[in-house]
Amino acid sequence: VMPTLGIEKGVTYIFGQSDETNYFHPLGFAYMPHGEGGHGGGGHGGHGGHGGHGEGGELGPMTTPPGSVSMCSMGKTCPAPMYMKDGNYLGMMYSNNEYIASPLMGGHNFGLDDYESDFSRDFLTWKTAGKYEVALKFDVEDFTQDIFYFCHIHHKFMTGRIKFVDEKGDVLQEMNHPMNPYNPELPTGFDESCGTSGLNSFVLPHKEC
């Protein structure tokens, strides 16, 4: 299941990942499906998600949105997810969102490395370690093409589209661009009515799910 999401510019969105179904699936955001094209300031490193300048890879402080004239990469203030545990921001020296961390500042560390490493622990340790959340605020106005969410561990096949919308919920770009090579499976019949996948050939002779 890879639902298309809609988000508004300049609005803070909190993605909760404490449900056990999120185990081993730390959330990431990118300008291309599953973060292809390089890390570009949103990648891994020794201190919470370091990386170089880039375009087309993961959202990060030094990654200018493709085609934008923003100078955010120079100040290391480009839109990046801000990773949290138990309500505490895991990053240092980066914030584009005073709701999460004040003051606003440019830097490399937005908490990714500490956050992702927890998701690689054994299930019981991860489940009891705390409440995991990711905050995202996209604040570059001249960028309207779609972005993507994905799993930082299972990069391929676990990615979905995010479209930007206005205050009325209308999409800013109708066309699905960039293309996502992984088309979601559309349920039909029994699967559609019961919220399952791949079970149409195994339905018993009654209507119950």
Short mmCIF file of the C-alpha atoms (twelve columns), coordinates in Angstrom:
data_MODEL
# 
_entry.id   MODEL 
# 
loop_
_atom_site.group_PDB 
_atom_site.id 
_atom_site.type_symbol 
_atom_site.label_atom_id 
_atom_site.label_alt_id 
_atom_site.label_comp_id 
_atom_site.label_asym_id 
_atom_site.label_seq_id 
_atom_site.Cartn_x 
_atom_site.Cartn_y 
_atom_site.Cartn_z 
_atom_site.pdbx_PDB_model_num 
ATOM 1   C CA . VAL A 1   0.000   0.000   0.000   1 
ATOM 2   C CA . MET A 2   1.542   3.289   -1.127  1 
ATOM 3   C CA . PRO A 3   -1.103  6.017   -0.742  1 
ATOM 4   C CA . THR A 4   -0.520  9.393   -2.337  1 
ATOM 5   C CA . LEU A 5   -0.378  12.095  0.329   1 
ATOM 6   C CA . GLY A 6   -1.055  15.807  0.037   1 
ATOM 7   C CA . ILE A 7   0.784   18.476  2.032   1 
ATOM 8   C CA . GLU A 8   0.622   22.258  2.121   1 
ATOM 9   C CA . LYS A 9   3.665   24.526  1.947   1 
ATOM 10  C CA . GLY A 10  4.748   26.054  5.241   1 
ATOM 11  C CA . VAL A 11  2.632   23.684  7.347   1 
ATOM 12  C CA . THR A 12  4.160   21.345  9.944   1 
ATOM 13  C CA . TYR A 13  3.305   17.665  9.526   1 
ATOM 14  C CA . ILE A 14  4.115   15.081  12.177  1 
ATOM 15  C CA . PHE A 15  4.480   11.471  11.037  1 
ATOM 16  C CA . GLY A 16  4.127   9.052   13.944  1 
ATOM 17  C CA . GLN A 17  6.116   5.821   13.773  1 
ATOM 18  C CA . SER A 18  5.482   4.206   17.146  1 
ATOM 19  C CA . ASP A 19  3.049   1.554   15.919  1 
ATOM 20  C CA . GLU A 20  4.749   -1.838  15.733  1 
ATOM 21  C CA . THR A 21  4.094   -2.043  11.975  1 
ATOM 22  C CA . ASN A 22  6.763   0.671   11.570  1 
ATOM 23  C CA . TYR A 23  9.523   -1.598  12.901  1 
ATOM 24  C CA . PHE A 24  12.536  -1.622  10.550  1 
ATOM 25  C CA . HIS A 25  10.933  1.114   8.424   1 
ATOM 26  C CA . PRO A 26  12.467  4.499   9.379   1 
ATOM 27  C CA . LEU A 27  10.810  7.158   7.251   1 
ATOM 28  C CA . GLY A 28  12.667  9.297   4.756   1 
ATOM 29  C CA . PHE A 29  11.748  11.950  2.184   1 
ATOM 30  C CA . ALA A 30  13.267  12.581  -1.235  1 
ATOM 31  C CA . TYR A 31  12.884  14.394  -4.523  1 
ATOM 32  C CA . MET A 32  13.013  11.106  -6.436  1 
ATOM 33  C CA . PRO A 33  11.509  7.675   -5.642  1 
ATOM 34  C CA . HIS A 34  13.351  5.907   -2.785  1 
ATOM 35  C CA . GLY A 35  15.936  8.698   -2.620  1 
ATOM 36  C CA . GLU A 36  17.721  7.858   -5.860  1 
ATOM 37  C CA . GLY A 37  20.126  10.436  -7.178  1 
ATOM 38  C CA . GLY A 38  22.371  10.704  -4.126  1 
ATOM 39  C CA . HIS A 39  22.024  11.814  -0.552  1 
ATOM 40  C CA . GLY A 40  22.739  15.486  -1.168  1 
ATOM 41  C CA . GLY A 41  22.867  16.685  2.386   1 
ATOM 42  C CA . GLY A 42  20.245  14.259  3.577   1 
ATOM 43  C CA . GLY A 43  22.383  11.169  3.648   1 
ATOM 44  C CA . HIS A 44  24.185  9.174   6.237   1 
ATOM 45  C CA . GLY A 45  27.299  10.176  8.040   1 
ATOM 46  C CA . GLY A 46  28.755  10.243  11.488  1 
ATOM 47  C CA . HIS A 47  26.615  13.009  12.917  1 
ATOM 48  C CA . GLY A 48  22.940  12.724  12.238  1 
ATOM 49  C CA . GLY A 49  22.675  12.879  8.469   1 
ATOM 50  C CA . HIS A 50  25.613  14.586  6.819   1 
ATOM 51  C CA . GLY A 51  26.109  14.852  3.093   1 
ATOM 52  C CA . GLY A 52  27.360  17.048  0.309   1 
ATOM 53  C CA . HIS A 53  25.570  19.359  -2.050  1 
ATOM 54  C CA . GLY A 54  23.143  17.571  -4.304  1 
ATOM 55  C CA . GLU A 55  19.998  17.723  -6.361  1 
ATOM 56  C CA . GLY A 56  17.431  14.986  -6.780  1 
ATOM 57  C CA . GLY A 57  18.314  12.935  -3.717  1 
ATOM 58  C CA . GLU A 58  16.942  13.008  -0.205  1 
ATOM 59  C CA . LEU A 59  15.576  16.153  1.392   1 
ATOM 60  C CA . GLY A 60  18.392  17.686  3.376   1 
ATOM 61  C CA . PRO A 61  19.746  21.047  4.574   1 
ATOM 62  C CA . MET A 62  22.168  21.293  1.639   1 
ATOM 63  C CA . THR A 63  19.863  19.972  -1.076  1 
ATOM 64  C CA . THR A 64  18.222  22.723  -3.107  1 
ATOM 65  C CA . PRO A 65  14.889  21.490  -4.515  1 
ATOM 66  C CA . PRO A 66  15.415  20.676  -8.232  1 
ATOM 67  C CA . GLY A 67  14.749  23.694  -10.428 1 
ATOM 68  C CA . SER A 68  14.372  26.105  -7.519  1 
ATOM 69  C CA . VAL A 69  16.256  29.411  -7.392  1 
ATOM 70  C CA . SER A 70  16.411  29.194  -3.607  1 
ATOM 71  C CA . MET A 71  19.804  29.838  -2.017  1 
ATOM 72  C CA . CYS A 72  18.965  27.614  0.953   1 
ATOM 73  C CA . SER A 73  21.879  25.231  0.343   1 
ATOM 74  C CA . MET A 74  24.380  28.020  1.026   1 
ATOM 75  C CA . GLY A 75  22.957  28.531  4.500   1 
ATOM 76  C CA . LYS A 76  22.223  24.815  5.018   1 
ATOM 77  C CA . THR A 77  18.565  25.628  5.611   1 
ATOM 78  C CA . CYS A 78  16.827  23.682  2.829   1 
ATOM 79  C CA . PRO A 79  13.756  21.636  3.828   1 
ATOM 80  C CA . ALA A 80  14.681  18.491  5.741   1 
ATOM 81  C CA . PRO A 81  12.783  16.080  7.979   1 
ATOM 82  C CA . MET A 82  13.417  16.636  11.686  1 
ATOM 83  C CA . TYR A 83  13.618  13.364  13.602  1 
ATOM 84  C CA . MET A 84  12.293  13.076  17.155  1 
ATOM 85  C CA . LYS A 85  12.135  10.565  19.979  1 
ATOM 86  C CA . ASP A 86  9.794   11.035  22.953  1 
ATOM 87  C CA . GLY A 87  9.118   14.569  21.729  1 
ATOM 88  C CA . ASN A 88  12.806  15.497  21.790  1 
ATOM 89  C CA . TYR A 89  14.528  16.626  18.603  1 
ATOM 90  C CA . LEU A 90  17.492  14.334  17.817  1 
ATOM 91  C CA . GLY A 91  19.279  16.815  15.571  1 
ATOM 92  C CA . MET A 92  21.701  19.622  16.355  1 
ATOM 93  C CA . MET A 93  22.429  22.889  14.590  1 
ATOM 94  C CA . TYR A 94  19.603  22.578  12.045  1 
ATOM 95  C CA . SER A 95  16.031  23.780  12.200  1 
ATOM 96  C CA . ASN A 96  13.655  25.236  9.638   1 
ATOM 97  C CA . ASN A 97  10.796  24.901  12.101  1 
ATOM 98  C CA . GLU A 98  10.711  26.801  15.382  1 
ATOM 99  C CA . TYR A 99  7.764   24.642  16.455  1 
ATOM 100 C CA . ILE A 100 10.226  21.737  16.737  1 
ATOM 101 C CA . ALA A 101 13.480  23.501  17.628  1 
ATOM 102 C CA . SER A 102 14.251  27.161  18.227  1 
ATOM 103 C CA . PRO A 103 16.006  29.247  17.095  1 
ATOM 104 C CA . LEU A 104 15.939  28.617  13.357  1 
ATOM 105 C CA . MET A 105 19.428  27.706  12.167  1 
ATOM 106 C CA . GLY A 106 21.384  26.131  9.350   1 
ATOM 107 C CA . GLY A 107 23.479  23.009  9.785   1 
ATOM 108 C CA . HIS A 108 23.989  19.362  8.897   1 
ATOM 109 C CA . ASN A 109 22.511  17.353  11.731  1 
ATOM 110 C CA . PHE A 110 18.757  16.785  11.597  1 
ATOM 111 C CA . GLY A 111 18.742  13.587  13.661  1 
ATOM 112 C CA . LEU A 112 18.559  10.918  10.966  1 
ATOM 113 C CA . ASP A 113 21.476  8.744   12.067  1 
ATOM 114 C CA . ASP A 114 20.350  8.425   15.676  1 
ATOM 115 C CA . TYR A 115 16.773  7.802   14.583  1 
ATOM 116 C CA . GLU A 116 17.563  5.185   11.939  1 
ATOM 117 C CA . SER A 117 19.961  3.211   14.129  1 
ATOM 118 C CA . ASP A 118 17.162  2.603   16.646  1 
ATOM 119 C CA . PHE A 119 15.040  0.952   13.965  1 
ATOM 120 C CA . SER A 120 17.767  -1.655  13.384  1 
ATOM 121 C CA . ARG A 121 17.662  -2.903  16.964  1 
ATOM 122 C CA . ASP A 122 15.796  -6.032  18.026  1 
ATOM 123 C CA . PHE A 123 12.036  -5.601  18.081  1 
ATOM 124 C CA . LEU A 124 11.532  -5.537  21.861  1 
ATOM 125 C CA . THR A 125 14.282  -2.959  22.393  1 
ATOM 126 C CA . TRP A 126 12.855  -0.754  19.645  1 
ATOM 127 C CA . LYS A 127 9.263   -1.124  20.799  1 
ATOM 128 C CA . THR A 128 10.035  -0.087  24.373  1 
ATOM 129 C CA . ALA A 129 12.636  2.599   23.589  1 
ATOM 130 C CA . GLY A 130 10.231  5.493   23.113  1 
ATOM 131 C CA . LYS A 131 7.886   7.356   20.808  1 
ATOM 132 C CA . TYR A 132 9.244   7.930   17.313  1 
ATOM 133 C CA . GLU A 133 8.112   10.834  15.124  1 
ATOM 134 C CA . VAL A 134 9.281   12.749  12.055  1 
ATOM 135 C CA . ALA A 135 8.377   16.401  11.486  1 
ATOM 136 C CA . LEU A 136 8.332   17.872  7.999   1 
ATOM 137 C CA . LYS A 137 7.828   21.487  6.959   1 
ATOM 138 C CA . PHE A 138 8.470   22.304  3.307   1 
ATOM 139 C CA . ASP A 139 9.038   26.023  2.890   1 
ATOM 140 C CA . VAL A 140 10.483  26.563  -0.604  1 
ATOM 141 C CA . GLU A 141 7.719   28.314  -2.539  1 
ATOM 142 C CA . ASP A 142 8.973   28.029  -6.126  1 
ATOM 143 C CA . PHE A 143 9.051   24.218  -6.112  1 
ATOM 144 C CA . THR A 144 5.820   22.427  -7.062  1 
ATOM 145 C CA . GLN A 145 6.736   18.999  -8.408  1 
ATOM 146 C CA . ASP A 146 6.033   15.927  -6.291  1 
ATOM 147 C CA . ILE A 147 8.287   14.531  -3.586  1 
ATOM 148 C CA . PHE A 148 8.380   11.006  -2.164  1 
ATOM 149 C CA . TYR A 149 8.373   9.208   1.161   1 
ATOM 150 C CA . PHE A 150 10.334  5.984   1.504   1 
ATOM 151 C CA . CYS A 151 11.866  3.515   3.945   1 
ATOM 152 C CA . HIS A 152 15.504  4.211   4.798   1 
ATOM 153 C CA . ILE A 153 16.234  0.492   5.165   1 
ATOM 154 C CA . HIS A 154 14.166  -0.987  2.330   1 
ATOM 155 C CA . HIS A 155 14.773  1.786   -0.209  1 
ATOM 156 C CA . LYS A 156 13.283  0.101   -3.240  1 
ATOM 157 C CA . PHE A 157 9.668   -1.002  -3.514  1 
ATOM 158 C CA . MET A 158 8.689   0.958   -0.380  1 
ATOM 159 C CA . THR A 159 8.104   4.467   -1.672  1 
ATOM 160 C CA . GLY A 160 5.050   6.656   -2.201  1 
ATOM 161 C CA . ARG A 161 4.179   10.005  -3.724  1 
ATOM 162 C CA . ILE A 162 3.515   13.314  -1.944  1 
ATOM 163 C CA . LYS A 163 1.789   16.110  -3.850  1 
ATOM 164 C CA . PHE A 164 1.722   19.742  -2.770  1 
ATOM 165 C CA . VAL A 165 -1.726  21.253  -2.276  1 
ATOM 166 C CA . ASP A 166 -3.075  24.741  -1.639  1 
ATOM 167 C CA . GLU A 167 -5.118  25.835  1.380   1 
ATOM 168 C CA . LYS A 168 -8.252  24.414  -0.286  1 
ATOM 169 C CA . GLY A 169 -6.651  21.011  -0.822  1 
ATOM 170 C CA . ASP A 170 -6.283  21.437  -4.594  1 
ATOM 171 C CA . VAL A 171 -3.056  19.983  -5.996  1 
ATOM 172 C CA . LEU A 172 -0.502  22.439  -7.373  1 
ATOM 173 C CA . GLN A 173 0.683   19.990  -10.038 1 
ATOM 174 C CA . GLU A 174 -1.800  17.567  -11.567 1 
ATOM 175 C CA . MET A 175 0.787   15.534  -13.446 1 
ATOM 176 C CA . ASN A 176 2.612   12.819  -11.518 1 
ATOM 177 C CA . HIS A 177 6.187   14.001  -11.858 1 
ATOM 178 C CA . PRO A 178 8.768   12.599  -11.333 1 
ATOM 179 C CA . MET A 179 7.633   9.128   -12.352 1 
ATOM 180 C CA . ASN A 180 7.524   6.373   -9.751  1 
ATOM 181 C CA . PRO A 181 8.712   3.054   -11.231 1 
ATOM 182 C CA . TYR A 182 6.884   1.143   -8.507  1 
ATOM 183 C CA . ASN A 183 3.180   1.214   -9.245  1 
ATOM 184 C CA . PRO A 184 0.981   0.455   -6.248  1 
ATOM 185 C CA . GLU A 185 -1.121  -2.698  -6.393  1 
ATOM 186 C CA . LEU A 186 -4.773  -1.724  -6.749  1 
ATOM 187 C CA . PRO A 187 -7.072  -4.097  -4.818  1 
ATOM 188 C CA . THR A 188 -10.163 -5.554  -6.468  1 
ATOM 189 C CA . GLY A 189 -13.019 -7.801  -5.401  1 
ATOM 190 C CA . PHE A 190 -12.469 -9.507  -2.047  1 
ATOM 191 C CA . ASP A 191 -9.235  -7.627  -1.431  1 
ATOM 192 C CA . GLU A 192 -10.910 -4.275  -2.001  1 
ATOM 193 C CA . SER A 193 -13.798 -4.986  0.361   1 
ATOM 194 C CA . CYS A 194 -11.707 -6.595  3.109   1 
ATOM 195 C CA . GLY A 195 -8.517  -4.565  3.016   1 
ATOM 196 C CA . THR A 196 -6.348  -7.525  2.051   1 
ATOM 197 C CA . SER A 197 -3.891  -8.188  -0.766  1 
ATOM 198 C CA . GLY A 198 -3.541  -11.165 -3.108  1 
ATOM 199 C CA . LEU A 199 -6.347  -13.246 -1.595  1 
ATOM 200 C CA . ASN A 200 -8.914  -13.175 -4.403  1 
ATOM 201 C CA . SER A 201 -7.947  -16.699 -5.504  1 
ATOM 202 C CA . PHE A 202 -8.340  -18.128 -2.016  1 
ATOM 203 C CA . VAL A 203 -11.786 -16.877 -1.015  1 
ATOM 204 C CA . LEU A 204 -13.989 -19.366 0.842   1 
ATOM 205 C CA . PRO A 205 -17.599 -19.800 -0.349  1 
ATOM 206 C CA . HIS A 206 -19.024 -17.114 1.919   1 
ATOM 207 C CA . LYS A 207 -18.893 -13.325 2.050   1 
ATOM 208 C CA . GLU A 208 -17.143 -12.899 5.384   1 
ATOM 209 C CA . CYS A 209 -13.687 -11.347 5.487   1 
# 
